[in-house]
Each structure stands twice: as C-alpha cells, then as structure tokens.
Amino acid sequence: DGGITQSPKYLFRKEGQNVTLSCEQNLNHDAMYWYRQDPGQGLRLIYYSQIVNDFQKGDIAEGYSVSREKKESFPLTVTSAQKNPTAFYLCASSPRDRLPYGEQFFGPGTRLTVL
Amino acid sequence: AQSVTQPDIHITVSEGASLELRCNYSYGATPYLFWYVQSPGQGLQLLLKYFSGDTLVQGIKGFEAEFKRSQSSFNLRKPSVHWSDAAEYFCAVGPNQAGTALIFGKGTTLSVSS
C-alpha cells in the first residue's frame, strides 16, 4: 500500500541533544512538508520541499534543519537550538502534477518529548 | 494575507444530531479548500476537498461541505453524528500553485454525547 511512514512513533530526548525524525513516502510525490502541532495551535509549518535537493523555511524553522537527498525521504532534525521541542510532529506529501494543488497526505506523526 | 479561521474551538453534539463546523478563509483568488479530521495521536485524514465545479461537495464518512464565495466560507456538515465522529477537525486553504503549503485553521474539537 502506498503511504507515508514516520518513525519512531514516540521519541524521548535529553536537553541539549539533537534528534532526527524520519519521514518516508512511496506515493511518488514531489513535495513534502513538516508540521509541528501543539494543543490549541493547529498545524504550524516548519519546512517544506518542492523537489529533491531544494527546501524552504516555513513559519517556525528556527532550531530545525532538513535535507532532501531522495524523493522518498525528508528527515527533520530537531537541534539543541530549539528551545521548546516537545510537540507532535507531522510529515506530509503532495503531488505537483494534478489538481487540486496542495492536497496533502499525512503520516501518523511522531511525538517528541524532551526530558 | 491568506488565513483560515475556525471560530469554534470546541463543540459538543448529541449522538444522532446534526453537525455544522464553521470555516472562513481570506484569500485573493479562488482557493482550493480542504477539510481534514484527526483522531487523538494520529495523522490527518482528508474528508473532502473543493477546487472547482459544484459548490456542494461530498466527502467520506457522510460529511459534506458547501463553498460560499460571497461569505468566504466552507462549512462542514453532517446530518447525523455518530460517537466515532469525535475528533479534531481542520479546515485548510491551498493556493492555486503547485508545491506550496496549505494554510490550516487552528481546528475544532468535536465531542459527541450519548
């Protein structure tokens, strides 16, 4: 079945450590996205990538980094510079070759807790 | 600036009663509009979408939504709510440009009482 996988489902990190969240898709989508979700805040865009080897900052990129070396993969690194990283992180992808543009398909999410 | 407003943070509906979740958007051109649903601890699932044609769109799980350009609204409706509909619902607007991100509202939490 085609879809988006995120791993791990739960992640614990000590303060001062970097941690990388995995996102893989086999939908052959060009665009991929990372969102952060906090209670009452909705979804806030961290980074997105329209094609391989290219990505753009979203609304809350500070303290995060990404790479897009393969079409299928868009890992997110939460660095020690992110002051409040405890949140639920969602990865999504979307095709660029059919309407409606922007229709996104979501992974199951990773809950990150900083201890 | 583009934005999406969901005026109701939390709604409680009796099982079997009708439901309407409100969504208002601000966007200069004809938008692409989406409703997603999220169960606790899960990802988002697409309920329905609008980008052209009939302004009343049908989705999964018995949901429908109506695009009203004059009111800049895209309200979600269901004639009879089931307990399994309890979840968080997000309205989103998409610019008509490939590869750009959706703009999400802050969500409405639906509780269903018996």
mmCIF file of C-alpha atoms in Angstrom, chain A residues 9 31 33 35 37 40-43 45 48 50 88 90 94-96 99-109 111, chain B residues 32 34 36 38 41-46 49-51 88 90 94-107:
data_model
loop_
_atom_site.group_PDB
_atom_site.id
_atom_site.type_symbol
_atom_site.label_atom_id
_atom_site.label_comp_id
_atom_site.label_asym_id
_atom_site.label_seq_id
_atom_site.Cartn_x
_atom_site.Cartn_y
_atom_site.Cartn_z
ATOM 1 C CA LYS A 9 6.157 6.965 16.912
ATOM 2 C CA ALA A 31 6.504 17.910 -2.430
ATOM 3 C CA TYR A 33 6.268 19.060 4.421
ATOM 4 C CA TYR A 35 4.483 20.488 10.647
ATOM 5 C CA GLN A 37 1.373 20.552 16.354
ATOM 6 C CA GLY A 40 -4.729 24.720 20.555
ATOM 7 C CA GLN A 41 -2.177 25.890 17.974
ATOM 8 C CA GLY A 42 -3.251 23.939 14.938
ATOM 9 C CA LEU A 43 -0.517 22.930 12.489
ATOM 10 C CA LEU A 45 4.751 24.721 9.048
ATOM 11 C CA TYR A 48 8.786 22.165 3.012
ATOM 12 C CA GLN A 50 9.037 21.026 -3.611
ATOM 13 C CA PHE A 88 3.698 16.244 17.937
ATOM 14 C CA LEU A 90 3.574 15.545 11.319
ATOM 15 C CA SER A 94 1.587 16.184 -2.044
ATOM 16 C CA PRO A 95 1.731 15.685 -5.794
ATOM 17 C CA ARG A 96 2.570 18.621 -8.035
ATOM 18 C CA LEU A 99 -5.394 19.389 -9.127
ATOM 19 C CA PRO A 100 -6.123 20.470 -6.538
ATOM 20 C CA TYR A 101 -2.637 21.679 -5.811
ATOM 21 C CA GLY A 102 -1.688 21.329 -2.213
ATOM 22 C CA GLU A 103 -3.805 18.308 -1.326
ATOM 23 C CA GLN A 104 -1.655 16.755 1.333
ATOM 24 C CA PHE A 105 -1.344 13.216 2.579
ATOM 25 C CA PHE A 106 -0.200 12.822 6.160
ATOM 26 C CA GLY A 107 1.891 10.346 8.079
ATOM 27 C CA PRO A 108 0.888 9.055 11.528
ATOM 28 C CA GLY A 109 3.134 11.501 13.395
ATOM 29 C CA ARG A 111 5.558 12.554 19.460
ATOM 30 C CA TYR B 32 -8.645 25.251 -3.053
ATOM 31 C CA PHE B 34 -9.990 21.129 2.322
ATOM 32 C CA TYR B 36 -9.238 17.101 7.426
ATOM 33 C CA GLN B 38 -7.594 13.912 13.194
ATOM 34 C CA GLY B 41 -2.417 10.787 18.457
ATOM 35 C CA GLN B 42 -2.945 10.154 14.758
ATOM 36 C CA GLY B 43 -2.194 11.874 11.490
ATOM 37 C CA LEU B 44 -4.707 13.847 9.470
ATOM 38 C CA GLN B 45 -7.153 12.217 7.079
ATOM 39 C CA LEU B 46 -8.750 14.087 4.197
ATOM 40 C CA LYS B 49 -11.972 18.989 -0.965
ATOM 41 C CA TYR B 50 -13.192 21.723 -3.265
ATOM 42 C CA PHE B 51 -11.387 23.280 -6.191
ATOM 43 C CA GLU B 88 -10.439 17.306 15.806
ATOM 44 C CA PHE B 90 -9.162 21.178 10.468
ATOM 45 C CA GLY B 94 -4.488 25.914 -0.605
ATOM 46 C CA PRO B 95 -3.049 28.432 -3.012
ATOM 47 C CA ASN B 96 -3.541 27.516 -6.654
ATOM 48 C CA GLN B 97 0.155 26.944 -7.172
ATOM 49 C CA ALA B 98 1.848 23.574 -7.232
ATOM 50 C CA GLY B 99 4.113 22.673 -4.364
ATOM 51 C CA THR B 100 3.144 25.392 -1.888
ATOM 52 C CA ALA B 101 1.900 24.556 1.555
ATOM 53 C CA LEU B 102 -1.640 24.584 2.833
ATOM 54 C CA ILE B 103 -2.733 27.103 5.427
ATOM 55 C CA PHE B 104 -4.585 25.450 8.277
ATOM 56 C CA GLY B 105 -7.107 26.756 10.751
ATOM 57 C CA LYS B 106 -6.489 26.062 14.421
ATOM 58 C CA GLY B 107 -9.031 23.285 14.493
#
